XYZ file of N, CA and C in Angstrom:
663
model
N 69.956 -46.976 28.385
C 70.774 -48.077 27.901
C 69.857 -49.421 28.027
N 69.447 -50.334 27.198
C 68.571 -51.301 27.213
C 69.657 -52.602 27.402
N 69.529 -52.949 28.675
C 70.513 -54.245 28.595
C 69.650 -55.166 29.575
N 69.768 -56.739 29.438
C 69.136 -57.618 30.062
C 69.211 -57.597 31.311
N 68.031 -57.762 32.107
C 68.283 -57.554 33.686
C 68.991 -58.872 34.351
N 69.321 -59.960 33.487
C 69.915 -61.246 33.999
C 71.221 -60.918 34.005
N 71.905 -59.932 33.289
C 73.347 -59.786 33.291
C 73.836 -59.653 34.727
N 75.138 -60.129 35.066
C 75.551 -59.757 36.275
C 76.528 -58.702 36.649
N 76.747 -57.908 35.500
C 77.482 -56.845 35.751
C 76.991 -55.728 34.842
N 77.272 -54.394 35.063
C 76.895 -53.202 34.345
C 77.903 -52.216 34.330
N 77.971 -51.605 32.966
C 78.989 -50.476 32.816
C 78.814 -49.200 33.647
N 79.830 -48.672 34.226
C 79.669 -47.358 34.808
C 80.894 -46.554 34.509
N 80.968 -45.305 34.643
C 82.372 -44.684 34.506
C 82.853 -44.085 35.864
N 84.141 -43.766 35.968
C 84.582 -43.205 37.382
C 84.208 -41.787 36.916
N 83.681 -41.176 38.176
C 83.048 -39.780 38.052
C 83.613 -39.041 39.524
N 84.457 -38.379 39.682
C 85.008 -37.896 40.983
C 85.368 -36.350 40.933
N 85.306 -35.742 41.991
C 85.586 -34.495 42.111
C 86.994 -34.329 42.097
N 87.811 -35.320 42.335
C 89.242 -35.148 42.539
C 89.981 -35.719 41.010
N 88.802 -36.101 40.106
C 89.385 -36.293 38.873
C 90.067 -37.588 38.633
N 90.116 -38.404 39.750
C 90.511 -39.763 39.589
C 89.880 -40.266 40.876
N 90.030 -41.765 40.951
C 89.421 -42.528 42.405
C 90.520 -43.585 42.622
N 90.493 -44.083 43.821
C 91.347 -45.121 44.337
C 90.597 -46.448 44.357
N 91.138 -47.609 43.730
C 90.390 -48.711 43.652
C 91.040 -49.568 44.830
N 90.309 -50.130 45.842
C 91.110 -50.836 46.899
C 90.842 -52.199 47.004
N 91.615 -52.961 47.612
C 91.476 -54.215 47.801
C 90.465 -54.824 48.585
N 89.769 -53.881 49.450
C 88.712 -54.435 50.282
C 87.885 -53.180 50.435
N 86.451 -53.237 50.871
C 85.594 -52.317 50.918
C 85.603 -51.372 51.964
N 86.789 -50.711 52.288
C 86.756 -49.643 53.369
C 87.873 -48.822 52.741
N 87.736 -47.556 53.475
C 88.755 -46.376 53.152
C 90.087 -46.521 53.451
N 90.396 -47.351 54.234
C 91.843 -47.787 54.904
C 92.429 -48.847 54.108
N 91.736 -49.487 53.417
C 92.231 -50.765 52.637
C 93.241 -50.173 51.745
N 94.224 -51.048 51.592
C 95.397 -50.979 50.436
C 94.712 -50.459 49.231
N 95.539 -49.532 48.451
C 95.034 -49.111 47.252
C 95.710 -50.063 46.101
N 94.748 -50.699 45.116
C 95.064 -51.322 44.174
C 95.518 -50.699 42.847
N 94.781 -49.626 42.632
C 94.925 -48.964 41.253
C 94.355 -47.548 41.450
N 94.677 -46.452 40.576
C 94.212 -45.388 40.739
C 93.538 -45.169 39.332
N 92.113 -44.819 38.999
C 91.673 -44.836 37.656
C 91.120 -43.247 37.642
N 91.434 -42.742 36.463
C 91.093 -41.297 36.127
C 89.595 -41.239 35.795
N 88.962 -39.946 35.901
C 87.608 -39.704 35.256
C 87.401 -40.364 33.884
N 86.316 -40.642 33.647
C 85.805 -41.137 32.409
C 86.236 -42.422 32.044
N 87.074 -43.153 32.893
C 87.439 -44.512 32.596
C 86.249 -45.407 32.857
N 85.863 -46.412 32.024
C 84.830 -47.344 31.914
C 85.043 -48.406 32.838
N 84.238 -49.024 33.556
C 84.434 -50.089 34.392
C 82.998 -50.907 34.530
N 83.300 -52.093 34.929
C 81.915 -52.842 35.379
C 81.715 -52.972 36.925
N 80.427 -52.691 37.120
C 79.793 -53.016 38.629
C 79.644 -54.367 38.699
N 80.217 -55.155 39.595
C 79.863 -56.549 39.886
C 78.600 -56.557 40.755
N 77.456 -57.008 40.189
C 76.120 -57.171 40.870
C 75.921 -58.465 41.641
N 76.954 -59.309 41.625
C 76.574 -60.627 42.227
C 76.950 -60.627 43.689
N 77.913 -59.648 44.131
C 78.565 -59.666 45.560
C 77.689 -58.812 46.384
N 76.934 -59.437 47.285
C 76.423 -58.559 48.443
C 77.114 -58.260 49.697
N 77.395 -57.112 49.829
C 78.185 -56.768 51.019
C 77.460 -56.385 52.416
N 78.067 -56.541 53.599
C 77.524 -56.418 54.654
C 76.873 -54.810 54.792
N 75.923 -54.702 55.653
C 75.241 -53.296 55.678
C 76.248 -52.183 55.957
N 77.231 -52.299 56.611
C 78.100 -51.292 57.153
C 79.115 -50.948 55.820
N 79.118 -51.737 54.786
C 79.607 -51.666 53.552
C 78.943 -51.527 52.424
N 77.777 -51.077 52.708
C 76.746 -50.947 51.732
C 77.044 -49.737 50.543
N 77.944 -48.904 51.051
C 78.129 -47.670 49.887
C 79.256 -48.031 49.151
N 79.831 -49.202 49.279
C 80.982 -49.621 48.412
C 80.519 -50.751 47.306
N 81.223 -50.683 46.155
C 81.029 -51.553 45.162
C 82.003 -52.386 44.673
N 81.943 -53.523 44.163
C 82.894 -54.357 43.682
C 82.788 -53.985 42.153
N 84.233 -53.634 41.687
C 84.130 -53.204 40.137
C 85.330 -54.083 39.452
N 85.188 -54.370 38.302
C 85.952 -55.021 37.386
C 86.437 -54.025 36.333
N 87.862 -53.919 36.233
C 88.529 -52.940 35.392
C 89.661 -53.499 34.926
N 90.218 -52.567 33.747
C 91.559 -52.923 33.131
C 92.463 -52.054 33.762
N 93.623 -52.490 34.151
C 94.646 -51.565 34.685
C 95.785 -51.282 33.339
N 95.913 -50.105 33.094
C 96.706 -49.719 32.076
C 96.679 -50.606 30.606
N 95.410 -50.626 30.495
C 94.938 -51.197 29.347
C 93.788 -50.533 28.640
N 93.781 -49.356 28.180
C 92.801 -48.495 27.715
C 91.932 -49.028 26.680
N 92.518 -50.070 25.868
C 91.735 -50.558 24.813
C 91.391 -51.962 24.945
N 91.402 -52.517 26.388
C 90.986 -53.755 26.937
C 92.172 -54.919 26.160
N 91.838 -56.091 26.415
C 92.691 -57.090 25.823
C 92.865 -57.099 24.198
N 93.997 -57.143 23.790
C 94.343 -57.144 22.487
C 94.889 -58.475 22.091
N 96.035 -58.702 22.469
C 96.957 -59.910 22.072
C 96.582 -60.971 22.965
N 96.220 -62.208 22.555
C 95.647 -63.387 23.602
C 96.931 -63.630 24.502
N 96.708 -63.860 25.667
C 97.620 -64.458 26.651
C 96.772 -65.552 27.477
N 97.474 -66.292 28.145
C 96.922 -67.228 28.990
C 96.326 -66.516 30.380
N 95.353 -66.973 30.739
C 94.460 -66.693 32.062
C 94.145 -65.078 31.959
N 93.397 -64.597 30.992
C 93.342 -63.488 30.808
C 91.863 -63.184 31.795
N 92.324 -62.217 32.583
C 91.061 -61.871 33.568
C 91.135 -60.314 33.838
N 90.038 -59.768 33.959
C 89.947 -58.308 34.314
C 90.356 -58.104 35.905
N 91.066 -57.086 36.083
C 91.274 -56.831 37.702
C 90.084 -56.430 38.266
N 90.110 -56.521 39.678
C 88.766 -56.197 40.452
C 89.248 -55.607 41.842
N 88.484 -54.900 42.409
C 88.640 -54.100 43.598
C 87.427 -53.603 43.970
N 87.500 -52.666 45.120
C 86.089 -51.852 45.608
C 86.400 -50.455 45.421
N 85.351 -49.730 45.299
C 85.398 -48.273 45.352
C 84.146 -47.747 45.634
N 83.925 -46.635 46.448
C 82.853 -46.069 47.025
C 81.816 -45.655 46.019
N 80.660 -45.863 46.169
C 79.666 -45.436 45.078
C 79.546 -44.132 44.741
N 80.111 -43.121 45.388
C 80.080 -41.801 45.331
C 80.919 -41.274 44.058
N 81.823 -42.136 43.956
C 82.789 -42.162 43.019
C 82.463 -42.636 41.438
N 81.050 -43.125 41.315
C 80.756 -43.765 40.181
C 79.456 -43.049 39.537
N 79.334 -43.299 38.124
C 78.193 -42.854 37.735
C 77.658 -43.840 36.446
N 76.348 -44.218 36.551
C 75.963 -45.075 35.522
C 75.883 -44.306 34.089
N 76.280 -44.962 32.995
C 76.260 -44.200 31.912
C 74.686 -43.594 31.677
N 73.765 -44.390 31.818
C 72.399 -43.823 31.738
C 72.084 -42.349 32.427
N 72.838 -42.023 33.657
C 72.668 -40.568 34.100
C 73.427 -39.533 33.335
N 74.189 -39.975 32.265
C 74.976 -38.781 31.476
C 73.873 -38.233 30.409
N 74.249 -37.164 29.942
C 73.629 -36.268 28.771
C 73.405 -37.271 27.465
N 72.248 -37.658 27.014
C 72.027 -38.497 25.928
C 72.373 -37.468 24.698
N 73.049 -38.120 23.723
C 73.612 -37.431 22.441
C 72.579 -38.025 21.253
N 72.056 -37.160 20.227
C 71.644 -37.774 19.229
C 72.688 -38.079 18.047
N 72.340 -38.686 17.124
C 73.342 -39.150 16.143
C 73.858 -38.199 14.984
N 72.992 -36.871 15.168
C 73.498 -35.783 14.459
C 74.973 -35.319 14.892
N 74.967 -35.337 16.324
C 76.205 -34.837 17.025
C 77.238 -36.166 17.077
N 76.998 -37.129 17.445
C 77.908 -38.297 17.747
C 77.194 -39.516 17.111
N 78.158 -40.209 16.065
C 77.752 -41.462 15.656
C 78.831 -42.402 15.482
N 78.820 -43.681 15.596
C 79.664 -44.676 15.117
C 79.088 -45.443 14.232
N 79.611 -45.837 12.876
C 79.002 -46.473 11.960
C 79.969 -47.694 11.469
N 79.605 -49.014 11.647
C 80.153 -50.051 11.181
C 79.978 -50.411 9.794
N 81.049 -50.767 8.989
C 80.757 -51.239 7.666
C 80.901 -52.738 7.897
N 79.732 -53.556 7.648
C 79.497 -54.944 8.001
C 79.758 -55.724 6.625
N 80.371 -57.133 6.588
C 80.626 -57.940 5.652
C 80.230 -59.250 6.122
N 80.046 -60.331 5.202
C 79.976 -61.846 5.711
C 81.423 -62.286 6.022
N 81.480 -62.934 7.284
C 82.703 -63.300 7.581
C 83.199 -64.629 6.913
N 84.505 -64.825 6.507
C 85.054 -65.865 5.848
C 86.293 -66.217 6.360
N 86.185 -67.218 7.048
C 87.462 -67.741 8.118
C 88.891 -67.796 7.167
N 88.511 -67.960 5.748
C 89.807 -68.195 4.956
C 90.468 -66.868 4.618
N 89.907 -65.674 5.160
C 90.452 -64.553 4.982
C 91.342 -64.069 6.126
N 91.313 -64.891 7.268
C 91.842 -64.395 8.365
C 92.521 -65.762 9.049
N 93.360 -65.295 9.869
C 94.236 -66.379 10.807
C 93.652 -66.669 12.077
N 92.567 -67.634 11.992
C 91.841 -68.052 13.106
C 92.344 -69.009 14.053
N 92.474 -68.653 15.511
C 93.004 -69.777 16.421
C 91.818 -70.223 17.095
N 91.889 -71.692 17.706
C 90.718 -72.172 18.460
C 90.998 -72.479 19.770
N 90.385 -72.605 20.683
C 90.461 -73.359 21.939
C 90.540 -74.845 21.914
N 89.665 -75.207 20.971
C 89.254 -76.592 20.636
C 89.706 -77.182 19.267
N 89.658 -78.519 19.362
C 89.911 -79.159 17.992
C 88.789 -79.224 16.999
N 87.595 -78.812 17.425
C 86.501 -78.832 16.759
C 86.141 -77.517 15.966
N 87.183 -76.698 16.104
C 86.983 -75.270 15.374
C 85.753 -74.554 15.670
N 85.297 -74.589 16.929
C 84.165 -73.821 17.402
C 84.268 -72.636 18.157
N 85.119 -72.892 19.198
C 85.522 -71.693 20.321
C 86.499 -70.965 19.832
N 86.474 -69.918 19.151
C 87.531 -69.055 18.699
C 88.415 -68.275 19.637
N 89.562 -68.385 19.822
C 90.597 -67.839 20.743
C 91.192 -66.477 20.077
N 91.422 -66.362 18.772
C 92.011 -65.221 18.266
C 91.738 -65.064 16.838
N 91.673 -64.075 16.296
C 91.646 -63.592 14.854
C 92.514 -62.626 14.546
N 93.592 -63.206 13.763
C 94.825 -62.284 13.344
C 95.738 -62.001 14.459
N 95.599 -63.156 15.268
C 96.450 -62.920 16.808
C 95.651 -61.847 17.605
N 94.744 -61.475 17.546
C 93.837 -60.482 18.277
C 92.999 -61.163 19.075
N 92.918 -61.096 20.367
C 92.045 -61.788 21.367
C 90.614 -61.398 20.888
N 89.808 -62.708 20.826
C 88.436 -62.747 20.338
C 87.687 -62.903 21.551
N 86.799 -61.910 21.800
C 85.747 -61.674 23.073
C 84.686 -62.672 23.048
N 84.192 -63.150 21.775
C 82.845 -63.670 21.723
C 83.096 -65.401 21.423
N 84.321 -65.939 22.124
C 84.485 -67.291 21.800
C 83.325 -68.170 21.929
N 82.552 -68.206 22.990
C 81.419 -69.056 23.279
C 80.369 -68.846 22.135
N 80.302 -67.871 21.215
C 79.355 -67.705 20.288
C 79.881 -68.418 18.902
N 80.932 -69.094 18.870
C 81.491 -69.750 17.843
C 82.091 -68.602 16.687
N 81.985 -69.178 15.573
C 82.682 -68.277 14.333
C 81.601 -67.277 14.160
N 82.084 -65.864 13.945
C 81.125 -65.067 13.679
C 80.607 -64.888 12.385
N 79.317 -64.509 12.257
C 78.818 -64.667 10.995
C 79.014 -63.395 10.157
N 79.402 -62.237 10.715
C 79.562 -60.947 10.325
C 80.974 -60.579 10.651
N 81.633 -59.624 9.781
C 82.832 -59.160 10.077
C 82.791 -57.501 10.012
N 83.449 -56.675 10.816
C 83.493 -55.459 10.790
C 84.689 -55.095 9.884
N 84.464 -54.598 8.612
C 85.674 -54.129 7.827
C 86.049 -52.731 7.969
N 85.019 -51.906 8.495
C 85.612 -50.558 9.031
C 84.655 -49.989 9.848
N 85.317 -48.929 10.724
C 84.402 -48.312 11.505
C 84.782 -46.806 11.491
N 83.614 -46.016 11.713
C 84.087 -44.508 11.460
C 83.337 -43.853 12.535
N 83.871 -42.876 13.150
C 83.341 -41.993 14.143
C 83.104 -40.621 13.681
N 81.831 -40.156 13.879
C 81.615 -38.688 13.620
C 81.094 -38.027 14.944
N 82.073 -36.969 15.286
C 81.844 -36.339 16.546
C 81.805 -34.780 15.803
N 80.532 -34.137 16.206
C 80.514 -32.623 15.861
C 81.022 -32.444 14.433
N 80.587 -33.373 13.434
C 80.796 -33.244 11.884
C 82.331 -33.513 11.667
N 83.134 -33.940 12.469
C 84.552 -34.528 12.205
C 84.788 -35.884 12.224
N 85.349 -36.290 11.318
C 85.451 -38.040 11.181
C 86.712 -38.479 11.892
N 86.417 -39.580 12.506
C 87.563 -40.269 13.277
C 87.663 -41.721 12.650
N 88.559 -42.460 12.246
C 88.584 -43.794 11.908
C 89.108 -44.668 12.993
N 88.441 -45.893 13.429
C 88.691 -46.683 14.290
C 89.900 -47.730 13.918
N 91.242 -47.845 14.285
C 92.064 -48.944 13.812
C 91.438 -50.260 13.615
N 91.598 -51.030 12.640
C 91.205 -52.220 12.576
C 91.491 -53.187 13.695
N 92.736 -53.178 14.435
C 92.945 -53.979 15.369
C 92.154 -53.972 16.571
N 91.253 -52.786 16.599
C 90.294 -52.578 17.659
C 89.069 -53.383 17.359
N 88.966 -53.914 16.158
C 87.478 -54.423 15.640
C 87.508 -55.846 15.538
N 88.657 -56.520 15.301
C 88.795 -57.863 15.257
C 88.382 -58.710 16.448
N 88.490 -58.086 17.395
C 87.994 -58.920 18.781
C 86.490 -58.942 19.077
N 85.914 -57.997 18.220
C 84.364 -57.669 18.563
C 83.587 -58.182 17.328
N 84.077 -58.786 16.370
C 83.300 -59.088 15.207
C 81.806 -59.720 15.474
N 80.914 -59.488 14.677
C 79.486 -59.878 14.957
C 78.573 -58.723 15.658
N 79.531 -57.695 16.206
C 78.778 -56.449 16.497
C 77.909 -55.839 15.644
N 77.122 -55.087 16.005
C 76.263 -54.437 14.792
C 76.106 -52.738 15.368
N 75.283 -51.951 14.573
C 75.210 -50.626 14.679
C 73.948 -50.332 15.836
N 74.073 -51.003 16.878
C 73.075 -50.769 18.083
C 73.506 -50.141 19.282
N 73.868 -48.753 18.930
C 74.401 -47.956 20.172
C 73.499 -47.097 20.737
N 73.809 -46.946 22.151
C 73.347 -45.641 22.780
C 74.503 -44.523 22.900
N 74.018 -43.402 22.804
C 75.122 -42.373 22.928
C 74.860 -41.353 23.975
N 76.050 -40.943 24.643
C 76.113 -40.223 25.869
C 77.241 -39.007 25.727
N 77.141 -38.130 26.540
C 78.353 -37.322 26.498
C 78.486 -36.606 28.102
N 79.625 -36.111 28.458
C 80.119 -35.624 29.743
C 81.102 -34.719 29.373
N 80.652 -33.532 29.377
C 81.603 -32.440 28.854
C 82.124 -32.666 27.275
N 83.437 -32.698 27.242
C 83.815 -32.948 25.860
C 84.205 -34.342 25.756
N 83.607 -35.404 26.514
C 83.839 -36.976 26.362
C 82.696 -37.570 25.945
N 82.888 -38.387 24.880
C 81.675 -38.964 24.304
C 81.794 -40.429 24.523
N 80.516 -41.059 24.626
C 80.578 -42.467 24.875
C 79.621 -43.200 23.837
N 79.853 -44.289 23.226
C 79.057 -45.081 22.662
C 79.030 -46.579 23.006
N 77.779 -46.812 23.511
C 77.720 -48.083 24.288
C 76.843 -48.958 23.630
N 77.197 -50.507 23.677
C 76.312 -51.431 22.945
C 76.720 -52.709 23.636
N 75.724 -53.724 23.446
C 75.815 -55.003 23.815
C 75.902 -55.844 22.734
N 77.046 -56.740 23.128
C 77.113 -57.746 21.633
C 77.174 -58.953 22.377
N 76.838 -60.206 21.334
C 76.612 -61.670 21.862
C 75.387 -61.778 22.411
N 75.156 -62.932 22.816
C 74.095 -63.285 23.882
C 74.731 -64.509 24.728
N 73.795 -64.754 25.749
C 74.001 -65.895 26.685
C 75.591 -65.646 27.237
N 76.126 -67.009 27.117
C 77.550 -66.977 27.856
C 78.468 -66.084 27.101
N 78.147 -65.608 25.973
C 79.309 -64.738 25.486
C 78.886 -63.277 25.034
N 77.949 -62.996 26.112
C 77.546 -61.475 26.046
C 78.776 -60.613 26.714
N 78.886 -59.388 25.953
C 79.751 -58.575 26.331
C 79.322 -57.254 26.169
N 79.863 -56.357 26.809
C 79.490 -54.825 26.707
C 80.800 -54.112 25.849
N 80.519 -53.290 24.961
C 81.572 -52.522 24.243
C 81.063 -51.005 24.462
N 82.153 -50.281 24.944
C 81.975 -49.004 25.160
C 83.079 -48.254 24.470
N 82.878 -47.362 23.351
C 83.922 -46.523 22.767
C 83.807 -45.241 23.448
N 85.131 -44.700 23.742
C 85.207 -43.288 24.377
C 86.026 -42.289 23.398
N 85.469 -41.377 23.170
C 85.961 -40.372 22.487
C 86.180 -38.980 23.289
N 87.483 -38.405 23.272
C 87.715 -37.400 24.284
C 88.562 -36.536 23.464
N 88.186 -35.163 23.318
C 88.906 -34.063 22.388
C 89.183 -34.705 21.034
N 88.261 -35.120 20.422
C 88.088 -35.765 19.140
C 89.196 -36.860 18.842
N 89.508 -37.542 19.961
C 90.650 -38.673 19.836
C 89.788 -40.094 20.432
N 90.121 -40.968 19.901
C 89.689 -42.460 20.631
C 90.561 -42.621 21.628
N 90.066 -42.573 23.004
C 90.915 -42.735 24.216
C 90.582 -44.013 24.989
N 89.515 -44.719 24.572
C 89.365 -46.072 25.217
C 88.369 -46.968 24.464
N 88.573 -48.173 24.337
C 87.708 -49.218 23.793
C 87.556 -50.196 24.892
N 86.383 -49.989 25.714
C 86.358 -50.924 26.794
C 85.395 -52.160 26.246
N 85.897 -53.525 26.569
C 85.122 -54.688 26.461
C 85.090 -55.381 27.540
N 83.970 -55.629 28.001
C 83.779 -56.596 29.498
C 82.664 -57.559 29.330
N 82.905 -58.355 30.077
C 81.825 -59.611 30.041
C 81.068 -59.614 31.568
N 79.951 -60.024 31.341
C 79.062 -60.270 32.738
C 79.418 -61.322 33.418
N 80.130 -62.284 32.743
C 80.564 -63.615 33.432
C 79.453 -64.081 34.445
């Protein structure tokens, strides 16, 4: 996976022998449990926090609790949850088996973006920072209006077709077909980086048993 070295967070998955892991409020095994995340859940590793040497086996993570498709409807103060997990419970996507496009592929159908075709809300009066498109939270606000729109997205897994619902596409307009593909057993991951600078985001689509189970969108803030 080719991501900028300047980014402050990186996507990982939960990978535990127990099939789930505990996210704790502090970097130690006795700290209160904040959430339980099952295997294959995509999270971000916060690379900005340096822990003391006695806690060096712990990682601060950013994650969505009970939101497998990330934020959809705009709400005030949208922030990812955060907590700590032992590094033994995590796996970098790059450590997974890579898959070629004959086995697994996502294809976006792109068209020029026309604001008149959508209900666009803004954070400012200058119509530059997009808050939502058709009431769906837009992840690339700092990039301004998108130049392209994803009109359709199709998944091909082992020659079977899966269509991605349009509501999962509105928040990531301007994405392109620049995926890296991975698998872990019967779980497939398509990972990409969208936007640039302050509006850079990761998008990871997760397909399990021929069904879309997760759309992870996360920023490096």
